[in-house]
Short mmCIF file of C-alpha atoms in Angstrom, two decimals:
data_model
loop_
_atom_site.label_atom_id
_atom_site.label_comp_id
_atom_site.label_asym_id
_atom_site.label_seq_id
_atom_site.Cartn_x
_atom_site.Cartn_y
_atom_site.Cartn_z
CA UNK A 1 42.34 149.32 -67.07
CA UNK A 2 44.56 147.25 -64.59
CA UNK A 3 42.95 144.78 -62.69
CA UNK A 4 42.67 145.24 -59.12
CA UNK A 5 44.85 144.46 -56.50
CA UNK A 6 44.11 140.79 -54.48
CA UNK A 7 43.41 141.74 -50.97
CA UNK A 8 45.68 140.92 -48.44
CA UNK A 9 44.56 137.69 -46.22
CA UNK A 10 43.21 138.74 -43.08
CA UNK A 11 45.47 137.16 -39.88
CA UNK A 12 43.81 135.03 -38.06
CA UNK A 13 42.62 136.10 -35.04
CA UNK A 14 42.67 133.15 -33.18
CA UNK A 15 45.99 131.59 -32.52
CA UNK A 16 46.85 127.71 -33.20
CA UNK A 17 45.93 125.35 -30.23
CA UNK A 18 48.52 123.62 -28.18
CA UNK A 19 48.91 119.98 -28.67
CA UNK A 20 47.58 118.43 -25.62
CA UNK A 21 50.11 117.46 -23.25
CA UNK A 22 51.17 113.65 -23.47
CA UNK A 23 49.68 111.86 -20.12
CA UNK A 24 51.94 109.60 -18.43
CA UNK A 25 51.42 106.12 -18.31
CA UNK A 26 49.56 104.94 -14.99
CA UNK A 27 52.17 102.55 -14.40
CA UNK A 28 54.91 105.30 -14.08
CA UNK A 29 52.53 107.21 -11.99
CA UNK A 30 52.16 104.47 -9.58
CA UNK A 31 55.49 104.14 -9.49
CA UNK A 32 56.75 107.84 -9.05
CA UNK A 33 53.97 108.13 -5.78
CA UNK A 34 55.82 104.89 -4.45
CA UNK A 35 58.94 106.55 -4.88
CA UNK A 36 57.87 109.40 -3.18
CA UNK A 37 56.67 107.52 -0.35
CA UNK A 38 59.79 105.57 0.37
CA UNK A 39 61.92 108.78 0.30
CA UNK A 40 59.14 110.65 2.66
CA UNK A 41 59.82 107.52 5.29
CA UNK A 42 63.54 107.55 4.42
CA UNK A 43 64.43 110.88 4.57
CA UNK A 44 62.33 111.43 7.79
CA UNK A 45 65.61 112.52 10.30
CA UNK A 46 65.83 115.56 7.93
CA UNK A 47 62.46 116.03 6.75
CA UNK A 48 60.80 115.90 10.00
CA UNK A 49 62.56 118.96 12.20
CA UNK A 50 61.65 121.11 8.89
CA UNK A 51 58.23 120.08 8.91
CA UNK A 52 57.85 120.68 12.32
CA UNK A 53 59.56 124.28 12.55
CA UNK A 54 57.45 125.19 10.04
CA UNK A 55 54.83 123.98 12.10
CA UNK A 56 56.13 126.17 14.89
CA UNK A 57 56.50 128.97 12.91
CA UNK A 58 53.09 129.03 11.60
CA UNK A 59 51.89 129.19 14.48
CA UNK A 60 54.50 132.44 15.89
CA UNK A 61 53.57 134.11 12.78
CA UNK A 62 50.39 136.07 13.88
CA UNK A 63 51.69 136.63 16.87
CA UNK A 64 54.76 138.28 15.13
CA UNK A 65 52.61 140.94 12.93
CA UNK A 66 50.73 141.57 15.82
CA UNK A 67 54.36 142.56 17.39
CA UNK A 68 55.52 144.14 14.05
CA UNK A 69 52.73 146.63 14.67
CA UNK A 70 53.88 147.37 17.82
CA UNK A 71 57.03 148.90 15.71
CA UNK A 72 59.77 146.04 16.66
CA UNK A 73 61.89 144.78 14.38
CA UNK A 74 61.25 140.95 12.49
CA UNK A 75 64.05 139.58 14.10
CA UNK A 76 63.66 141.06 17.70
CA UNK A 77 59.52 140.04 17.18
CA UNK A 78 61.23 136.46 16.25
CA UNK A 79 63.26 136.02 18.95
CA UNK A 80 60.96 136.86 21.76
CA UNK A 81 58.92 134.54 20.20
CA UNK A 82 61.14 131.58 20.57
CA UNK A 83 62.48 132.35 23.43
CA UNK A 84 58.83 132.53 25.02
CA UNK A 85 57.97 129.53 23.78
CA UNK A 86 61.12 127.70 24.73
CA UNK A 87 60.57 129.50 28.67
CA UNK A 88 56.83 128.51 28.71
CA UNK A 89 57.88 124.57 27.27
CA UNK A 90 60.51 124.67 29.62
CA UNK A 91 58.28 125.40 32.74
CA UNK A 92 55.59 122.68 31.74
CA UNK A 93 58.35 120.42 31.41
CA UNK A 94 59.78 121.02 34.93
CA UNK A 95 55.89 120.86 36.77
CA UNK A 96 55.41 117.79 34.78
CA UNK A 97 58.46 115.68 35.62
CA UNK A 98 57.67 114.58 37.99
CA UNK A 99 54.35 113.03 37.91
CA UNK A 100 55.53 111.67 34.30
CA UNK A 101 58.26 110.25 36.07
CA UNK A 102 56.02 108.77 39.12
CA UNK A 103 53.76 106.92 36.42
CA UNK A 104 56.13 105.43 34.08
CA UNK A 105 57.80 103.94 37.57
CA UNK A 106 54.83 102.91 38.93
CA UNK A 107 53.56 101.55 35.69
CA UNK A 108 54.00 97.67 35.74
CA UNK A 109 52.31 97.95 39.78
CA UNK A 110 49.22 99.98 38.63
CA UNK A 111 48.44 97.79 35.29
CA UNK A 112 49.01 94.84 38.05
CA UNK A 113 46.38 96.53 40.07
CA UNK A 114 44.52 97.83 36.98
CA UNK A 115 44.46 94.04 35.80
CA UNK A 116 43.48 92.67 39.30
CA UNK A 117 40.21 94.90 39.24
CA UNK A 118 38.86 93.64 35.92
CA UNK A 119 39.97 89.94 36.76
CA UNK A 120 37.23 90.73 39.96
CA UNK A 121 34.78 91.78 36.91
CA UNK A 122 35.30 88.78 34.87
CA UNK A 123 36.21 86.13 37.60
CA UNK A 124 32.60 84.90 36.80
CA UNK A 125 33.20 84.29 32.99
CA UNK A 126 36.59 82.96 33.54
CA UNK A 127 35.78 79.98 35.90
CA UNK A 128 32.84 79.12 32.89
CA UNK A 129 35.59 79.35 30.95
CA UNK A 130 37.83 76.95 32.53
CA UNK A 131 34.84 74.74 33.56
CA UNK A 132 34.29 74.45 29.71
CA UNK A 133 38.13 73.87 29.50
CA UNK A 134 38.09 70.88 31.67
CA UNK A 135 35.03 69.31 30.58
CA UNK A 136 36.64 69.25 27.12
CA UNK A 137 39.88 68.15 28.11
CA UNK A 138 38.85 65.54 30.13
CA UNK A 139 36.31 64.85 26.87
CA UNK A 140 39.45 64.81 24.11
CA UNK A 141 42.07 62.78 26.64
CA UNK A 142 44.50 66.12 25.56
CA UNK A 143 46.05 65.53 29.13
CA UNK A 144 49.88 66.09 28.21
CA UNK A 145 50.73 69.56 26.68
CA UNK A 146 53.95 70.60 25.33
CA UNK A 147 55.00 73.57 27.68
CA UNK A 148 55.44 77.06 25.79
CA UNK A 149 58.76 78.96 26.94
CA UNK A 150 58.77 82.52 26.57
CA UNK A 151 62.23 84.35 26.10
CA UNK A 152 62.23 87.79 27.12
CA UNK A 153 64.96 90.32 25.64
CA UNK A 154 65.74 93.20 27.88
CA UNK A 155 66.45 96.75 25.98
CA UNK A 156 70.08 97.42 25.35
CA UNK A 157 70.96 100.49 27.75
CA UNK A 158 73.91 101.66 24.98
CA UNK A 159 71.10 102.45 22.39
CA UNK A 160 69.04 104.80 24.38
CA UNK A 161 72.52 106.55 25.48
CA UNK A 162 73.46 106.68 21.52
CA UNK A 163 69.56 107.96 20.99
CA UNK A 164 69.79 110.55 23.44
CA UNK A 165 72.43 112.78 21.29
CA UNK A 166 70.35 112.31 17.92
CA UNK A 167 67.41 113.49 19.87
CA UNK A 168 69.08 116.74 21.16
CA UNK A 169 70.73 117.71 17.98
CA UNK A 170 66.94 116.95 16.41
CA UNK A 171 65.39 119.71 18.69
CA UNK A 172 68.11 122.31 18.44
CA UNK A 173 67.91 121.67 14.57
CA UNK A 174 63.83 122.29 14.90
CA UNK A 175 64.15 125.38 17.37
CA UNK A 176 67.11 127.17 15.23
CA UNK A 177 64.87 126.29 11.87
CA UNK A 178 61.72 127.43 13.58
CA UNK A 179 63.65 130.83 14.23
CA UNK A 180 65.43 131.08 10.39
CA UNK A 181 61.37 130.40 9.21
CA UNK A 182 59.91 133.05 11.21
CA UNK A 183 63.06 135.68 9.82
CA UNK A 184 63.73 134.79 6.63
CA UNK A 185 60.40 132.97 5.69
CA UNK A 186 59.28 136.12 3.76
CA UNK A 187 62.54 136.79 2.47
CA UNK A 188 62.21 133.23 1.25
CA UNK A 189 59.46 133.03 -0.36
CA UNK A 190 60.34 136.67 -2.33
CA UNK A 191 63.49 135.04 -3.72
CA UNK A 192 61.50 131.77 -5.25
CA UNK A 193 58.60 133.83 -6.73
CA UNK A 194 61.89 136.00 -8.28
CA UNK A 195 62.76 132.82 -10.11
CA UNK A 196 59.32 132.75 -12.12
CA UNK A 197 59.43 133.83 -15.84
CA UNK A 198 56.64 136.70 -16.27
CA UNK A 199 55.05 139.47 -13.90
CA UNK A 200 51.41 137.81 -14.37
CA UNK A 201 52.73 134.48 -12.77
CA UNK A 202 54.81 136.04 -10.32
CA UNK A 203 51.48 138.42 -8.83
CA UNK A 204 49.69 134.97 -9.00
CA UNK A 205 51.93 132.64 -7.08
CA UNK A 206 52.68 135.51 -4.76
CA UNK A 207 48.98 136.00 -3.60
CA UNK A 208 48.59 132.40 -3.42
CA UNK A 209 51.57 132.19 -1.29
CA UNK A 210 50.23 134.90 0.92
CA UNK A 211 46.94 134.24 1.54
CA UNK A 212 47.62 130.40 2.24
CA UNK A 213 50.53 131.39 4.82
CA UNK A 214 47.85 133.45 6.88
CA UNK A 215 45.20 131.47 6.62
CA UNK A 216 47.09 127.79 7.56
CA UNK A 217 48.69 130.47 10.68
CA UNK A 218 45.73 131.46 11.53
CA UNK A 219 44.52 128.43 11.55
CA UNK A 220 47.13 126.51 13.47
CA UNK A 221 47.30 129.09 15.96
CA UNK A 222 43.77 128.48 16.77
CA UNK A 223 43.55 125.07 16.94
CA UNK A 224 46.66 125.37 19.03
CA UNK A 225 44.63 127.90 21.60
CA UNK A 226 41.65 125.57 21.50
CA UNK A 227 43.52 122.38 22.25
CA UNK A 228 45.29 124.39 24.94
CA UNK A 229 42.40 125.51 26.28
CA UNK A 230 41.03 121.95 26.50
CA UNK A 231 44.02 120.93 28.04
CA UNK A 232 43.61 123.54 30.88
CA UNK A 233 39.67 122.37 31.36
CA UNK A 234 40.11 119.31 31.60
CA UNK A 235 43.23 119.83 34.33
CA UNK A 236 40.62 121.77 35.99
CA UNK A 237 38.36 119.33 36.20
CA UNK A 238 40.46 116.14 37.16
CA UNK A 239 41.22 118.33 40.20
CA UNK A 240 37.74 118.83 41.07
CA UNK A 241 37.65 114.98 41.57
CA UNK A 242 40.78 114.72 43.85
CA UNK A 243 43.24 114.58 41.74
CA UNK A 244 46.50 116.57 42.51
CA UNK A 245 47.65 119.81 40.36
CA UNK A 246 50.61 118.38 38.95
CA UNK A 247 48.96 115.36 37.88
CA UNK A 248 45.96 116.86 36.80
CA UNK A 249 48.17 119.04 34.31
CA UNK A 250 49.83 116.14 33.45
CA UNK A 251 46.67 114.34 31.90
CA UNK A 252 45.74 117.81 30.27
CA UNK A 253 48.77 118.20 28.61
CA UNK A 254 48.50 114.82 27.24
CA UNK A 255 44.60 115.61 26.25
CA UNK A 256 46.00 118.80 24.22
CA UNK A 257 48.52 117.10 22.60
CA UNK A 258 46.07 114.18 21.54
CA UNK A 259 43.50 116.51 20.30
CA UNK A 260 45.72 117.13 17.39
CA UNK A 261 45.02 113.68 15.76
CA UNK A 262 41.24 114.12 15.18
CA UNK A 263 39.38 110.52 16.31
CA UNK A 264 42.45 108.78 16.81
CA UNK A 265 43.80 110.63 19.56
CA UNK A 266 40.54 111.57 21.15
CA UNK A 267 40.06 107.37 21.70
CA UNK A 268 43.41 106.69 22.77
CA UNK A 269 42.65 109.76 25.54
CA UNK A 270 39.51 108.07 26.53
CA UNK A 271 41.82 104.88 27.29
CA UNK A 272 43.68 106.77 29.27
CA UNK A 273 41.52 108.51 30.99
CA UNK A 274 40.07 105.00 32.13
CA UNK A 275 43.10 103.25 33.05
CA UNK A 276 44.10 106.81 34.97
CA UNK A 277 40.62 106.60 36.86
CA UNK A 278 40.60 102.73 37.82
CA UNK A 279 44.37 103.60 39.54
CA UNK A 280 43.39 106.70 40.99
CA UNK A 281 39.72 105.94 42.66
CA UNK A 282 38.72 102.51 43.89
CA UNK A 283 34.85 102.88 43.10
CA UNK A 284 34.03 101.68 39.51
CA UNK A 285 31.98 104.22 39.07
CA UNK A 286 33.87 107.18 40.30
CA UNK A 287 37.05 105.39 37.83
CA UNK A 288 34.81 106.45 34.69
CA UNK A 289 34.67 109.98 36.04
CA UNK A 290 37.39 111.40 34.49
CA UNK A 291 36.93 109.35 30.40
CA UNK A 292 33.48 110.58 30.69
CA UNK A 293 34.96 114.19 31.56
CA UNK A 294 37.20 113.58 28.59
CA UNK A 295 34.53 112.77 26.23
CA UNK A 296 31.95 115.41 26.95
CA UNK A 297 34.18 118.76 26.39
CA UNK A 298 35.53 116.65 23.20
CA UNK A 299 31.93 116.59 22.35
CA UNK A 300 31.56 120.10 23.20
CA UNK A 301 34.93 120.90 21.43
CA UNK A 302 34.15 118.86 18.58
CA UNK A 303 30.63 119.62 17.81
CA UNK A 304 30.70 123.47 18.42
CA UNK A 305 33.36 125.29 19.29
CA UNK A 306 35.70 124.50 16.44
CA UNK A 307 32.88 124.68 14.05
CA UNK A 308 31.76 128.10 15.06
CA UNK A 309 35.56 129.45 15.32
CA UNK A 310 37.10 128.10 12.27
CA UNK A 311 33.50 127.49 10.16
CA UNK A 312 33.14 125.41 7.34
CA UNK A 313 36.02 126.72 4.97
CA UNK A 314 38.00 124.76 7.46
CA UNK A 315 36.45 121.82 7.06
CA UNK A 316 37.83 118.18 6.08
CA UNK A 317 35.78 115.36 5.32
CA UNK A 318 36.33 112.56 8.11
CA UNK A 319 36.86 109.90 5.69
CA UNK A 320 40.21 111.85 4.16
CA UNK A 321 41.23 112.87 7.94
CA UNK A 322 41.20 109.03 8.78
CA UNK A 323 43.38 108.30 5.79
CA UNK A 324 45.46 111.24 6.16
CA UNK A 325 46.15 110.29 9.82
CA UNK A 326 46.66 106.32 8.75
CA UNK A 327 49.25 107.58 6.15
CA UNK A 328 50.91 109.99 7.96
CA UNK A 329 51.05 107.92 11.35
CA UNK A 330 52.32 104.71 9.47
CA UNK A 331 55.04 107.39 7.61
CA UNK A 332 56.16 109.58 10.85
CA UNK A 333 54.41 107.99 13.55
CA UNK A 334 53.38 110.49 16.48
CA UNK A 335 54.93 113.51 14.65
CA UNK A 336 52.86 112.39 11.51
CA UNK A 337 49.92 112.49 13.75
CA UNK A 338 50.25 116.14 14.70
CA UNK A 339 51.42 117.19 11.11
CA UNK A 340 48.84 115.42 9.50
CA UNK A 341 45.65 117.95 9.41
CA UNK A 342 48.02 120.79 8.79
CA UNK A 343 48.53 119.40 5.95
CA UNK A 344 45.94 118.29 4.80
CA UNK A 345 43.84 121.95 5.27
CA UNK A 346 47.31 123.02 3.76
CA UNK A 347 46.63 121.11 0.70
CA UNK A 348 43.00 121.71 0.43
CA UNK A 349 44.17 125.83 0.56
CA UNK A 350 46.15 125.31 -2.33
CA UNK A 351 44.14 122.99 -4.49
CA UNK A 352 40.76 125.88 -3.53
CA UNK A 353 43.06 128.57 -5.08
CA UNK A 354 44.73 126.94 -8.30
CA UNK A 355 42.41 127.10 -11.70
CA UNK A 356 40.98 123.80 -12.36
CA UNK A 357 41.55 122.20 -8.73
CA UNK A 358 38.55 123.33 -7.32
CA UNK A 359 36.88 119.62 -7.82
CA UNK A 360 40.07 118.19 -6.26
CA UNK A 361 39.51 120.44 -3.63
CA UNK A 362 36.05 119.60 -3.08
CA UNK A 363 36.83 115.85 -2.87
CA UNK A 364 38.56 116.74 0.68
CA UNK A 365 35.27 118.12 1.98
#
């Protein structure tokens, strides 16, 4: 009788496990996010108008389905677009010319005036002051002082005609990129997903893609309304107090524009608003009128508007916002300031839908 056959050895059914990935050394790390920071200030002529026509073009991109469902074309949606926002910049820019142009003229006179008021507020504490001064002079014998001279250095005129160009070229590169984004963004984003290796990771990436460029549109476009909306309140109320139209839209341009920089640009609109109420009204009390204004619909903005439109999905911690606006200030300066929270809720998107993230994620809350 033959002996039977050995069975054959069941396959595994698990597979082998993947080494673990080697971690890089923290000193490399360190050094790669330096390197990355240098070439993020470096490279900020070309970086810049990209960031900021996608910026734009976030913000056109609702309003371009919404046109797309009208049954017009991408490109024709696109182009009315642009050209509507270039007509409606255009016209703000003409009403506020010149009151922009009255201020910065009359700018050393009104801080004269502006200074001579709170001299009148602290004339008492300034002759203690140089009572004290005396007394201890006269106390010490310090009766001959080396005189300080102060050299002033007036701004070479040639540099602000070679700056001019750079700065023309810079917004024709962001409005011609902001149109090529709102065409071709889709397009775009097709041919990169085409690039990865299987179907699974290519459905992944491209509902990831999706759902973060509505959301961060939506979002942008709302904060954009908001802020405009603020803007046009505030206007409103400024010429309630006396204040004329042009000047009044002015200041609420410059409010809308500020609101964009959570905290910091809320504060340096409440200085504003103060030095803009001690030059327009001679009462001290009527001067706090408008910073008072200010601070109550940012209140009002702050506290319950945004909170109630956007809700808490939205939502940053304050602690990251200040660093985010510290980092990207110090990088960009006042186009780092408005890019800044973008990013940041852009970041936060991405992080919420990537496996494993979601405590990264959560640290931004």
């Amino acid at each position: 009788m033959s002996e039977p056959l050995p069975e054959a050895a069941a396959p595994s059914a698990e597979p082998a496990p993947l080494p673990p990935r080697p971690r890089a050394p923290a000193a490399l790390v360190v050094l790669a996010t330096l390197a990355v920071g240098y070439t993020l200030w470096a490279a900020q002529e070309v970086i810049l108008p990209v960031l900021l026509a996608m910026f734009f073009a976030l913000i056109g991109n609702p309003i371009i389905r919404l046109l797309q469902k009208l049954y017009l074309p991408r490109f024709l949606a696109a182009l009315l677009v642009v050209l509507g926002g270039l007509a409606a910049s255009g016209a703000l820019a003409v009403q506020l010319a010149g009151p922009a142009t009255e201020w910065v003229q009359q700018a050393p006179q009104q801080m004269r005036q502006i200074s001579r008021q709170v001299q009148d507020f602290v004339k008492p504490v300034q002759q203690a002051n140089q009572a004290a001064e005396s007394f201890a002079r006269a106390a010490g014998g310090d009766g001959n002082r080396k005189v300080q001279v102060i050299r002033t250095q007036l701004d070479d005129p040639y540099k602000a005609l070679v700056r001019t160009p750079k700065l023309a070229a810079s917004a024709l590169a962001v409005v011609l990129l902001t149109l090529f984004f709102m065409i071709y963004g889709e397009n775009l984003q097709r041919h990169v997903i085409a690039l990865l290796p299987n179907r699974q990771q290519k459905r992944f990436t491209a509902d990831i893609l999706r759902s973060i460029e509505r959301e961060i549109s939506r979002y942008v476009l709302t904060i954009t309304v908001i802020n405009v909306a603020l803007g046009l309140v505030l206007a409103g109320v400024l010429m309630l107090l006396g204040i004329d139209m042009p000047e009044a839209l002015l200041w609420g341009t410059v409010a809308a524009l500020l609101n964009f920089a959570p905290y910091v640009g809320p504060l340096i609109g409440i200085v504003l608003m103060l030095l803009m109420g001690f030059v327009e009204f001679r009462d001290p009390l009527t001067a706090t009128l408008p910073a008072l204004a200010y601070l109550a619909l940012h209140t009002l903005e702050g506290q319950l508007i945004t909170p109630i439109v956007l809700g808490r999905r939205m939502a940053i911690s304050p602690l990251m916002l200040i660093l985010a606006l510290m980092l990207f200030g110090w990088l960009w300066g006042m186009v780092g300031l408005l890019l800044s929270v973008p990013l940041l809720v852009c970041v936060k998107l991405v992080l919420t839908r990537v496996d494993g993230m979601h405590g990264w994620a959560k640290l931004l809350e």
